[in-house]
PDB file of C-alpha atoms and ligand atoms in Angstrom:
ATOM      1  CA  UNK A   1      64.385  22.040 104.544  1.00 59.00           C
ATOM      2  CA  UNK A   2      65.451  19.373 107.132  1.00 65.00           C
ATOM      3  CA  UNK A   3      62.947  16.490 107.817  1.00 81.00           C
ATOM      4  CA  UNK A   4      62.380  14.579 110.999  1.00 80.00           C
ATOM      5  CA  UNK A   5      64.465  11.717 109.828  1.00 89.00           C
ATOM      6  CA  UNK A   6      67.281  13.454 108.197  1.00 91.00           C
ATOM      7  CA  UNK A   7      66.295  12.271 104.823  1.00 97.00           C
ATOM      8  CA  UNK A   8      65.552  14.566 102.086  1.00 97.00           C
ATOM      9  CA  UNK A   9      62.040  16.016 101.368  1.00 97.00           C
ATOM     10  CA  UNK A  10      59.872  13.774  99.290  1.00 97.00           C
ATOM     11  CA  UNK A  11      59.753  16.348  96.266  1.00 97.00           C
ATOM     12  CA  UNK A  12      63.593  16.167  96.115  1.00 97.00           C
ATOM     13  CA  UNK A  13      63.574  12.392  96.497  1.00 98.00           C
ATOM     14  CA  UNK A  14      61.279  12.271  93.316  1.00 98.00           C
ATOM     15  CA  UNK A  15      63.386  14.727  91.417  1.00 97.00           C
ATOM     16  CA  UNK A  16      66.516  12.919  92.134  1.00 97.00           C
ATOM     17  CA  UNK A  17      65.301   9.506  91.335  1.00 97.00           C
ATOM     18  CA  UNK A  18      63.148  10.500  88.289  1.00 97.00           C
ATOM     19  CA  UNK A  19      59.889   9.224  89.794  1.00 97.00           C
ATOM     20  CA  UNK A  20      57.359  10.606  87.517  1.00 97.00           C
ATOM     21  CA  UNK A  21      53.816   8.935  88.563  1.00 96.00           C
ATOM     22  CA  UNK A  22      52.681   6.266  86.348  1.00 96.00           C
ATOM     23  CA  UNK A  23      48.986   6.009  86.050  1.00 94.00           C
ATOM     24  CA  UNK A  24      49.000   2.180  85.001  1.00 94.00           C
ATOM     25  CA  UNK A  25      50.546   1.579  88.506  1.00 96.00           C
ATOM     26  CA  UNK A  26      48.090   3.591  90.388  1.00 94.00           C
ATOM     27  CA  UNK A  27      50.728   6.043  91.282  1.00 97.00           C
ATOM     28  CA  UNK A  28      49.423   8.923  93.489  1.00 97.00           C
ATOM     29  CA  UNK A  29      52.026   9.823  95.877  1.00 98.00           C
ATOM     30  CA  UNK A  30      51.840  11.371  99.374  1.00 98.00           C
ATOM     31  CA  UNK A  31      54.455  14.091  99.808  1.00 97.00           C
ATOM     32  CA  UNK A  32      53.575  15.552 103.237  1.00 97.00           C
ATOM     33  CA  UNK A  33      55.491  13.717 106.048  1.00 96.00           C
ATOM     34  CA  UNK A  34      53.045  14.988 108.649  1.00 96.00           C
ATOM     35  CA  UNK A  35      50.242  13.357 106.753  1.00 98.00           C
ATOM     36  CA  UNK A  36      52.032  10.090 106.359  1.00 98.00           C
ATOM     37  CA  UNK A  37      52.887  10.158 110.089  1.00 97.00           C
ATOM     38  CA  UNK A  38      49.089  10.706 110.792  1.00 98.00           C
ATOM     39  CA  UNK A  39      48.095   7.499 108.658  1.00 98.00           C
ATOM     40  CA  UNK A  40      50.789   5.540 110.488  1.00 98.00           C
ATOM     41  CA  UNK A  41      49.298   6.610 113.946  1.00 98.00           C
ATOM     42  CA  UNK A  42      45.976   5.600 112.643  1.00 98.00           C
ATOM     43  CA  UNK A  43      47.414   1.949 112.990  1.00 98.00           C
ATOM     44  CA  UNK A  44      47.905   2.317 116.730  1.00 98.00           C
ATOM     45  CA  UNK A  45      50.927   1.590 118.567  1.00 98.00           C
ATOM     46  CA  UNK A  46      53.535   0.124 116.095  1.00 98.00           C
ATOM     47  CA  UNK A  47      56.223  -0.524 118.391  1.00 96.00           C
ATOM     48  CA  UNK A  48      57.042  -4.346 118.788  1.00 95.00           C
ATOM     49  CA  UNK A  49      54.981  -4.891 115.357  1.00 98.00           C
ATOM     50  CA  UNK A  50      56.135  -5.936 111.950  1.00 98.00           C
ATOM     51  CA  UNK A  51      54.306  -3.861 109.536  1.00 99.00           C
ATOM     52  CA  UNK A  52      53.740  -4.929 105.950  1.00 98.00           C
ATOM     53  CA  UNK A  53      53.331  -2.087 103.337  1.00 98.00           C
ATOM     54  CA  UNK A  54      52.123  -2.583  99.914  1.00 98.00           C
ATOM     55  CA  UNK A  55      53.239  -0.019  97.202  1.00 98.00           C
ATOM     56  CA  UNK A  56      55.924   2.194  99.265  1.00 98.00           C
ATOM     57  CA  UNK A  57      56.640   4.282  96.150  1.00 98.00           C
ATOM     58  CA  UNK A  58      59.087   7.080  96.992  1.00 98.00           C
ATOM     59  CA  UNK A  59      58.521   5.874 100.598  1.00 98.00           C
ATOM     60  CA  UNK A  60      56.489   8.665 102.374  1.00 98.00           C
ATOM     61  CA  UNK A  61      54.407   6.218 104.394  1.00 98.00           C
ATOM     62  CA  UNK A  62      57.294   3.996 105.001  1.00 98.00           C
ATOM     63  CA  UNK A  63      59.163   6.925 106.686  1.00 98.00           C
ATOM     64  CA  UNK A  64      56.051   7.491 108.695  1.00 98.00           C
ATOM     65  CA  UNK A  65      55.873   3.913 109.900  1.00 98.00           C
ATOM     66  CA  UNK A  66      59.561   3.747 110.725  1.00 98.00           C
ATOM     67  CA  UNK A  67      59.499   7.208 112.495  1.00 97.00           C
ATOM     68  CA  UNK A  68      56.398   5.986 114.395  1.00 97.00           C
ATOM     69  CA  UNK A  69      58.535   3.233 115.863  1.00 97.00           C
ATOM     70  CA  UNK A  70      57.585   0.155 113.818  1.00 98.00           C
ATOM     71  CA  UNK A  71      59.983  -2.758 114.733  1.00 98.00           C
ATOM     72  CA  UNK A  72      60.335  -3.618 110.949  1.00 98.00           C
ATOM     73  CA  UNK A  73      58.673  -2.758 107.783  1.00 98.00           C
ATOM     74  CA  UNK A  74      58.346  -5.234 104.817  1.00 98.00           C
ATOM     75  CA  UNK A  75      57.467  -3.153 101.638  1.00 98.00           C
ATOM     76  CA  UNK A  76      56.296  -4.701  98.445  1.00 98.00           C
ATOM     77  CA  UNK A  77      56.838  -2.370  95.450  1.00 98.00           C
ATOM     78  CA  UNK A  78      56.368  -3.451  91.878  1.00 98.00           C
ATOM     79  CA  UNK A  79      58.018  -0.375  90.361  1.00 98.00           C
ATOM     80  CA  UNK A  80      61.941  -1.008  90.237  1.00 98.00           C
ATOM     81  CA  UNK A  81      62.500   2.848  89.745  1.00 98.00           C
ATOM     82  CA  UNK A  82      61.620   3.148  93.308  1.00 98.00           C
ATOM     83  CA  UNK A  83      64.199   0.890  94.809  1.00 98.00           C
ATOM     84  CA  UNK A  84      67.112   3.404  95.138  1.00 98.00           C
ATOM     85  CA  UNK A  85      64.942   5.861  97.054  1.00 98.00           C
ATOM     86  CA  UNK A  86      63.749   2.837  99.392  1.00 98.00           C
ATOM     87  CA  UNK A  87      67.402   1.916  99.569  1.00 98.00           C
ATOM     88  CA  UNK A  88      68.143   5.332 101.229  1.00 98.00           C
ATOM     89  CA  UNK A  89      65.452   4.777 103.947  1.00 98.00           C
ATOM     90  CA  UNK A  90      66.892   1.357 104.660  1.00 98.00           C
ATOM     91  CA  UNK A  91      70.298   3.013 105.033  1.00 97.00           C
ATOM     92  CA  UNK A  92      68.781   5.536 107.511  1.00 97.00           C
ATOM     93  CA  UNK A  93      67.038   2.758 109.738  1.00 98.00           C
ATOM     94  CA  UNK A  94      69.383  -0.321 109.345  1.00 97.00           C
ATOM     95  CA  UNK A  95      67.924  -3.659 109.689  1.00 98.00           C
ATOM     96  CA  UNK A  96      64.437  -2.265 109.874  1.00 98.00           C
ATOM     97  CA  UNK A  97      63.077  -2.192 106.070  1.00 98.00           C
ATOM     98  CA  UNK A  98      63.152  -5.008 103.800  1.00 98.00           C
ATOM     99  CA  UNK A  99      61.906  -4.115 100.235  1.00 98.00           C
ATOM    100  CA  UNK A 100      60.582  -6.953  97.927  1.00 98.00           C
ATOM    101  CA  UNK A 101      60.490  -5.764  94.358  1.00 98.00           C
ATOM    102  CA  UNK A 102      57.396  -7.999  93.360  1.00 98.00           C
ATOM    103  CA  UNK A 103      53.810  -8.018  92.591  1.00 98.00           C
ATOM    104  CA  UNK A 104      51.710  -7.801  96.034  1.00 98.00           C
ATOM    105  CA  UNK A 105      49.227 -10.187  94.301  1.00 97.00           C
ATOM    106  CA  UNK A 106      51.979 -12.720  93.672  1.00 97.00           C
ATOM    107  CA  UNK A 107      54.163 -12.785  96.780  1.00 97.00           C
ATOM    108  CA  UNK A 108      53.953 -14.756 100.112  1.00 96.00           C
ATOM    109  CA  UNK A 109      54.175 -12.155 102.321  1.00 96.00           C
ATOM    110  CA  UNK A 110      53.521 -13.782 105.542  1.00 95.00           C
ATOM    111  CA  UNK A 111      56.888 -15.687 105.152  1.00 96.00           C
ATOM    112  CA  UNK A 112      58.814 -12.433 105.533  1.00 98.00           C
ATOM    113  CA  UNK A 113      57.155 -11.060 108.800  1.00 98.00           C
ATOM    114  CA  UNK A 114      56.995 -11.915 112.487  1.00 98.00           C
ATOM    115  CA  UNK A 115      53.756 -11.597 114.349  1.00 98.00           C
ATOM    116  CA  UNK A 116      52.367  -9.315 115.526  1.00 98.00           C
ATOM    117  CA  UNK A 117      51.713  -8.078 111.940  1.00 98.00           C
ATOM    118  CA  UNK A 118      49.951  -4.848 110.980  1.00 98.00           C
ATOM    119  CA  UNK A 119      49.178  -4.052 107.489  1.00 98.00           C
ATOM    120  CA  UNK A 120      49.391  -0.390 106.509  1.00 98.00           C
ATOM    121  CA  UNK A 121      49.212   0.988 102.880  1.00 98.00           C
ATOM    122  CA  UNK A 122      48.326   3.646 100.608  1.00 97.00           C
ATOM    123  CA  UNK A 123      47.135   1.036  97.994  1.00 95.00           C
ATOM    124  CA  UNK A 124      47.312   1.338  94.306  1.00 90.00           C
ATOM    125  CA  UNK A 125      43.512   1.535  93.578  1.00 84.00           C
ATOM    126  CA  UNK A 126      43.599  -1.023  90.706  1.00 87.00           C
ATOM    127  CA  UNK A 127      44.332  -3.724  93.275  1.00 95.00           C
ATOM    128  CA  UNK A 128      43.032  -2.385  96.578  1.00 96.00           C
ATOM    129  CA  UNK A 129      39.838  -4.284  96.714  1.00 96.00           C
ATOM    130  CA  UNK A 130      41.510  -7.675  95.614  1.00 97.00           C
ATOM    131  CA  UNK A 131      44.091  -7.537  98.130  1.00 98.00           C
ATOM    132  CA  UNK A 132      41.496  -6.443 100.899  1.00 98.00           C
ATOM    133  CA  UNK A 133      39.334  -9.440 100.019  1.00 97.00           C
ATOM    134  CA  UNK A 134      42.216 -11.875 100.273  1.00 97.00           C
ATOM    135  CA  UNK A 135      43.300 -10.556 103.803  1.00 98.00           C
ATOM    136  CA  UNK A 136      39.604 -10.722 104.837  1.00 98.00           C
ATOM    137  CA  UNK A 137      39.279 -14.332 103.563  1.00 97.00           C
ATOM    138  CA  UNK A 138      42.565 -16.237 104.907  1.00 96.00           C
ATOM    139  CA  UNK A 139      42.323 -20.034 105.508  1.00 95.00           C
ATOM    140  CA  UNK A 140      42.347 -19.640 109.203  1.00 96.00           C
ATOM    141  CA  UNK A 141      40.840 -16.902 111.756  1.00 98.00           C
ATOM    142  CA  UNK A 142      42.359 -15.075 113.480  1.00 98.00           C
ATOM    143  CA  UNK A 143      44.295 -14.216 110.508  1.00 98.00           C
ATOM    144  CA  UNK A 144      48.144 -13.481 110.706  1.00 98.00           C
ATOM    145  CA  UNK A 145      47.590  -9.707 110.623  1.00 98.00           C
ATOM    146  CA  UNK A 146      46.305  -8.132 113.642  1.00 98.00           C
ATOM    147  CA  UNK A 147      44.863  -4.967 111.816  1.00 98.00           C
ATOM    148  CA  UNK A 148      44.722  -3.317 108.283  1.00 99.00           C
ATOM    149  CA  UNK A 149      45.014   0.323 107.824  1.00 99.00           C
ATOM    150  CA  UNK A 150      44.398   1.086 104.164  1.00 98.00           C
ATOM    151  CA  UNK A 151      43.767   3.961 101.920  1.00 98.00           C
ATOM    152  CA  UNK A 152      40.936   3.620  99.382  1.00 98.00           C
ATOM    153  CA  UNK A 153      38.781   5.716  97.227  1.00 96.00           C
ATOM    154  CA  UNK A 154      36.180   7.095  99.526  1.00 97.00           C
ATOM    155  CA  UNK A 155      33.337   5.338  97.794  1.00 97.00           C
ATOM    156  CA  UNK A 156      35.140   2.030  98.462  1.00 98.00           C
ATOM    157  CA  UNK A 157      35.820   3.056 102.317  1.00 98.00           C
ATOM    158  CA  UNK A 158      32.097   3.823 102.660  1.00 98.00           C
ATOM    159  CA  UNK A 159      31.279   0.340 101.330  1.00 98.00           C
ATOM    160  CA  UNK A 160      33.672  -1.239 103.884  1.00 98.00           C
ATOM    161  CA  UNK A 161      32.000   0.387 106.877  1.00 98.00           C
ATOM    162  CA  UNK A 162      28.474   0.557 105.487  1.00 98.00           C
ATOM    163  CA  UNK A 163      25.431  -0.537 107.509  1.00 98.00           C
ATOM    164  CA  UNK A 164      22.281  -2.395 106.479  1.00 98.00           C
ATOM    165  CA  UNK A 165      19.638  -0.386 104.546  1.00 96.00           C
ATOM    166  CA  UNK A 166      21.771   1.690 102.108  1.00 92.00           C
ATOM    167  CA  UNK A 167      23.264   1.462  98.620  1.00 95.00           C
ATOM    168  CA  UNK A 168      26.804   1.150  99.954  1.00 98.00           C
ATOM    169  CA  UNK A 169      25.877  -2.050 101.918  1.00 98.00           C
ATOM    170  CA  UNK A 170      27.037  -5.075 100.143  1.00 98.00           C
ATOM    171  CA  UNK A 171      29.311  -7.978  99.888  1.00 97.00           C
ATOM    172  CA  UNK A 172      32.286  -5.885 100.996  1.00 98.00           C
ATOM    173  CA  UNK A 173      30.719  -4.675 104.289  1.00 98.00           C
ATOM    174  CA  UNK A 174      29.557  -8.098 105.386  1.00 98.00           C
ATOM    175  CA  UNK A 175      32.995  -9.653 104.565  1.00 98.00           C
ATOM    176  CA  UNK A 176      34.796  -6.857 106.623  1.00 98.00           C
ATOM    177  CA  UNK A 177      32.445  -6.432 109.452  1.00 98.00           C
ATOM    178  CA  UNK A 178      31.664 -10.223 110.106  1.00 98.00           C
ATOM    179  CA  UNK A 179      35.080 -10.694 111.572  1.00 98.00           C
ATOM    180  CA  UNK A 180      36.464  -7.227 112.089  1.00 98.00           C
ATOM    181  CA  UNK A 181      35.718  -3.905 113.780  1.00 98.00           C
ATOM    182  CA  UNK A 182      35.854  -1.352 110.753  1.00 98.00           C
ATOM    183  CA  UNK A 183      35.932   2.491 110.688  1.00 98.00           C
ATOM    184  CA  UNK A 184      37.029   5.361 108.634  1.00 98.00           C
ATOM    185  CA  UNK A 185      40.040   6.966 110.360  1.00 98.00           C
ATOM    186  CA  UNK A 186      40.668   9.979 108.221  1.00 98.00           C
ATOM    187  CA  UNK A 187      39.421  11.222 104.681  1.00 98.00           C
ATOM    188  CA  UNK A 188      41.765  13.103 102.377  1.00 98.00           C
ATOM    189  CA  UNK A 189      41.069  15.502  99.541  1.00 97.00           C
ATOM    190  CA  UNK A 190      42.569  14.680  96.112  1.00 97.00           C
ATOM    191  CA  UNK A 191      45.125  17.686  96.577  1.00 97.00           C
ATOM    192  CA  UNK A 192      46.753  15.697  99.416  1.00 97.00           C
ATOM    193  CA  UNK A 193      48.135  13.510  96.435  1.00 98.00           C
ATOM    194  CA  UNK A 194      50.717  14.072  93.656  1.00 97.00           C
ATOM    195  CA  UNK A 195      49.326  13.984  90.978  1.00 96.00           C
ATOM    196  CA  UNK A 196      45.711  14.457  92.597  1.00 97.00           C
ATOM    197  CA  UNK A 197      43.457  11.699  91.629  1.00 96.00           C
ATOM    198  CA  UNK A 198      39.833  12.377  90.284  1.00 94.00           C
ATOM    199  CA  UNK A 199      38.168  11.130  93.700  1.00 95.00           C
ATOM    200  CA  UNK A 200      38.333  11.670  97.357  1.00 97.00           C
ATOM    201  CA  UNK A 201      40.236   9.145  99.368  1.00 98.00           C
ATOM    202  CA  UNK A 202      39.784   7.713 102.880  1.00 98.00           C
ATOM    203  CA  UNK A 203      41.804   5.606 105.217  1.00 98.00           C
ATOM    204  CA  UNK A 204      39.838   2.616 106.740  1.00 98.00           C
ATOM    205  CA  UNK A 205      41.082   0.988 109.900  1.00 98.00           C
ATOM    206  CA  UNK A 206      39.968  -2.746 110.519  1.00 99.00           C
ATOM    207  CA  UNK A 207      41.059  -4.673 113.564  1.00 98.00           C
ATOM    208  CA  UNK A 208      40.639  -8.507 113.485  1.00 98.00           C
ATOM    209  CA  UNK A 209      38.078  -9.888 116.164  1.00 98.00           C
ATOM    210  CA  UNK A 210      39.367 -12.996 118.000  1.00 98.00           C
ATOM    211  CA  UNK A 211      36.388 -14.836 116.606  1.00 98.00           C
ATOM    212  CA  UNK A 212      33.561 -14.027 113.954  1.00 98.00           C
ATOM    213  CA  UNK A 213      30.490 -11.901 115.357  1.00 98.00           C
ATOM    214  CA  UNK A 214      28.277 -15.049 114.498  1.00 98.00           C
ATOM    215  CA  UNK A 215      28.911 -18.588 113.634  1.00 98.00           C
ATOM    216  CA  UNK A 216      29.010 -19.451 109.931  1.00 98.00           C
ATOM    217  CA  UNK A 217      30.936 -21.470 107.482  1.00 98.00           C
ATOM    218  CA  UNK A 218      33.211 -18.788 105.548  1.00 97.00           C
ATOM    219  CA  UNK A 219      32.517 -20.450 102.083  1.00 97.00           C
ATOM    220  CA  UNK A 220      28.781 -20.827 102.474  1.00 98.00           C
ATOM    221  CA  UNK A 221      28.476 -17.165 103.815  1.00 98.00           C
ATOM    222  CA  UNK A 222      30.475 -16.102 101.029  1.00 97.00           C
ATOM    223  CA  UNK A 223      28.272 -17.947  98.312  1.00 97.00           C
ATOM    224  CA  UNK A 224      24.862 -16.701 100.115  1.00 98.00           C
ATOM    225  CA  UNK A 225      26.084 -12.985 100.319  1.00 98.00           C
ATOM    226  CA  UNK A 226      27.563 -13.042  96.691  1.00 97.00           C
ATOM    227  CA  UNK A 227      24.307 -14.482  95.450  1.00 97.00           C
ATOM    228  CA  UNK A 228      22.105 -12.079  97.487  1.00 98.00           C
ATOM    229  CA  UNK A 229      23.960  -8.897  96.330  1.00 98.00           C
ATOM    230  CA  UNK A 230      24.647  -9.854  92.727  1.00 96.00           C
ATOM    231  CA  UNK A 231      20.917  -9.353  92.147  1.00 93.00           C
ATOM    232  CA  UNK A 232      20.402  -6.921  94.983  1.00 91.00           C
ATOM    233  CA  UNK A 233      17.127  -5.362  93.441  1.00 92.00           C
ATOM    234  CA  UNK A 234      15.751  -8.919  93.600  1.00 97.00           C
ATOM    235  CA  UNK A 235      13.946 -10.239  96.687  1.00 97.00           C
ATOM    236  CA  UNK A 236      15.950 -12.914  98.466  1.00 98.00           C
ATOM    237  CA  UNK A 237      13.560 -15.867  97.272  1.00 97.00           C
ATOM    238  CA  UNK A 238      14.559 -15.120  93.681  1.00 97.00           C
ATOM    239  CA  UNK A 239      18.076 -13.975  94.202  1.00 98.00           C
ATOM    240  CA  UNK A 240      19.050 -16.799  96.220  1.00 97.00           C
ATOM    241  CA  UNK A 241      17.164 -19.400  93.748  1.00 96.00           C
ATOM    242  CA  UNK A 242      20.444 -21.209  92.767  1.00 94.00           C
ATOM    243  CA  UNK A 243      21.889 -21.447  96.178  1.00 96.00           C
ATOM    244  CA  UNK A 244      19.552 -24.361  97.409  1.00 93.00           C
ATOM    245  CA  UNK A 245      16.296 -26.124  96.169  1.00 89.00           C
ATOM    246  CA  UNK A 246      14.087 -25.089  99.195  1.00 94.00           C
ATOM    247  CA  UNK A 247      15.676 -21.782  99.742  1.00 97.00           C
ATOM    248  CA  UNK A 248      12.310 -20.132 100.679  1.00 97.00           C
ATOM    249  CA  UNK A 249      12.082 -22.612 103.628  1.00 97.00           C
ATOM    250  CA  UNK A 250      15.604 -22.010 104.728  1.00 98.00           C
ATOM    251  CA  UNK A 251      15.195 -18.391 104.525  1.00 98.00           C
ATOM    252  CA  UNK A 252      12.147 -18.414 106.924  1.00 98.00           C
ATOM    253  CA  UNK A 253      14.071 -20.925 109.221  1.00 98.00           C
ATOM    254  CA  UNK A 254      16.857 -18.204 109.412  1.00 98.00           C
ATOM    255  CA  UNK A 255      14.258 -15.740 110.719  1.00 98.00           C
ATOM    256  CA  UNK A 256      14.258 -13.728 107.454  1.00 98.00           C
ATOM    257  CA  UNK A 257      11.597 -12.864 104.983  1.00 98.00           C
ATOM    258  CA  UNK A 258      11.655 -14.350 101.481  1.00 98.00           C
ATOM    259  CA  UNK A 259      10.510 -10.969 100.316  1.00 98.00           C
ATOM    260  CA  UNK A 260      13.497  -9.032 101.832  1.00 96.00           C
ATOM    261  CA  UNK A 261      16.248  -7.724  99.832  1.00 97.00           C
ATOM    262  CA  UNK A 262      19.981  -8.368 100.524  1.00 98.00           C
ATOM    263  CA  UNK A 263      20.548  -4.701 101.291  1.00 97.00           C
ATOM    264  CA  UNK A 264      18.132  -5.025 104.373  1.00 97.00           C
ATOM    265  CA  UNK A 265      19.654  -8.198 105.899  1.00 98.00           C
ATOM    266  CA  UNK A 266      22.142  -7.610 108.767  1.00 98.00           C
ATOM    267  CA  UNK A 267      25.122  -9.592 108.941  1.00 98.00           C
ATOM    268  CA  UNK A 268      23.612 -11.717 111.714  1.00 98.00           C
ATOM    269  CA  UNK A 269      20.671 -12.623 109.134  1.00 98.00           C
ATOM    270  CA  UNK A 270      23.213 -13.681 106.482  1.00 98.00           C
ATOM    271  CA  UNK A 271      25.019 -15.822 109.066  1.00 98.00           C
ATOM    272  CA  UNK A 272      21.718 -17.400 110.132  1.00 98.00           C
ATOM    273  CA  UNK A 273      20.928 -18.260 106.520  1.00 98.00           C
ATOM    274  CA  UNK A 274      24.603 -19.611 105.652  1.00 98.00           C
ATOM    275  CA  UNK A 275      23.961 -22.158 108.860  1.00 98.00           C
ATOM    276  CA  UNK A 276      20.545 -23.039 107.315  1.00 98.00           C
ATOM    277  CA  UNK A 277      21.895 -23.910 104.023  1.00 97.00           C
ATOM    278  CA  UNK A 278      24.955 -25.593 105.311  1.00 97.00           C
ATOM    279  CA  UNK A 279      22.703 -27.838 107.328  1.00 95.00           C
ATOM    280  CA  UNK A 280      22.106 -29.874 104.224  1.00 76.00           C
TER     281      UNK A 280
HETATM  282  N1  SAM B 301      52.819   4.607  99.304  1.00 79.68           N
HETATM  283  C1  SAM B 301      53.287   5.725  98.424  1.00 79.68           C
HETATM  284  C2  SAM B 301      52.697   7.020  98.984  1.00 79.68           C
HETATM  285  O1  SAM B 301      51.801   6.903  99.816  1.00 79.68           O
HETATM  286  O2  SAM B 301      52.910   8.109  98.412  1.00 79.68           O
HETATM  287  C3  SAM B 301      52.660   5.434  97.052  1.00 79.68           C
HETATM  288  C4  SAM B 301      51.162   5.018  96.930  1.00 79.68           C
HETATM  289  S1  SAM B 301      50.839   4.654  95.278  1.00 79.68           S
HETATM  290  C5  SAM B 301      48.845   5.298  95.432  1.00 79.68           C
HETATM  291  C6  SAM B 301      50.804   3.128  94.973  1.00 79.68           C
HETATM  292  C7  SAM B 301      52.071   2.451  94.749  1.00 79.68           C
HETATM  293  O3  SAM B 301      51.710   1.007  94.612  1.00 79.68           O
HETATM  294  C8  SAM B 301      52.887   2.773  93.835  1.00 79.68           C
HETATM  295  O4  SAM B 301      54.099   3.026  94.193  1.00 79.68           O
HETATM  296  C9  SAM B 301      52.905   1.618  92.846  1.00 79.68           C
HETATM  297  O5  SAM B 301      54.213   1.467  91.950  1.00 79.68           O
HETATM  298  C10 SAM B 301      52.759   0.435  93.602  1.00 79.68           C
HETATM  299  N2  SAM B 301      52.072  -0.825  92.936  1.00 79.68           N
HETATM  300  C11 SAM B 301      51.253  -0.788  92.173  1.00 79.68           C
HETATM  301  N3  SAM B 301      50.562  -2.024  91.747  1.00 79.68           N
HETATM  302  C12 SAM B 301      51.386  -2.764  92.724  1.00 79.68           C
HETATM  303  C13 SAM B 301      51.286  -4.117  92.803  1.00 79.68           C
HETATM  304  N4  SAM B 301      50.481  -5.183  92.381  1.00 79.68           N
HETATM  305  N5  SAM B 301      52.271  -4.765  93.938  1.00 79.68           N
HETATM  306  C14 SAM B 301      53.109  -3.714  94.624  1.00 79.68           C
HETATM  307  N6  SAM B 301      53.133  -2.500  94.298  1.00 79.68           N
HETATM  308  C15 SAM B 301      52.196  -1.873  93.351  1.00 79.68           C
END
């Protein structure tokens, strides 16, 4: 069957290049080009943007991004078996696709892209959270990227967009929502992938805010939040004991109760506490 970009259907690409999925590389491929176009559209208008994609695999999402008008796509793929399939896409979109056969955790991606930059990826689940945390904790804010549109296990996606008061609310929610707007753009059943993973998946869309919602030193905030949620069943006064000697006074000065638990504390409260801790 003909495809919109004149390239072969993805099942054919996989068969031609012998791309049997490898579990160790988190390979669950999307073969429906309508679906990959939908994910690309969840990133908003791509025209005039460079897109960073991690883990293009056989290139379903890459094709979606290019068909939706991305100026350029830089795709980092660890599995060299995928390179011939990706070279066919490069040939169909001359000068618009650069493939780096590297480990996304090792590569200096920003050197390959020109702003405005959007990150769009069906991430390998084994490195997805690590990459997200790195993107959310750059040296400077606003970051080099404008938005992140990323596939995660549904449970991780729910942790990213969680509100205070529930089990899903934790370090990831605070980290993500302190300086970004965050929403689940779409959810996908296991059958959308080949092979189907055990869990449901969801695409999260994060947009970088020009400034954090509340003032705080990022490193201090990270320390306070990590301590609070590392022992999330404990009250703040016990969980944060190691953060500062007079922590109970600082909790009160931040307008919080020493008997609160971290999961009840909104982002504004963590930022107030980080300011109190940083006050010396
Ligand atoms: N984007 C494709 C799709 O939607 O069908 C493939 C997604 S698959 C979930 C994840 C991809 O990431 C695989 O192609 C895998 O080889 C690649 N990958 C795994 N670990 C990686 C890493 N550390 N750096 C770069 N790519 C990686």
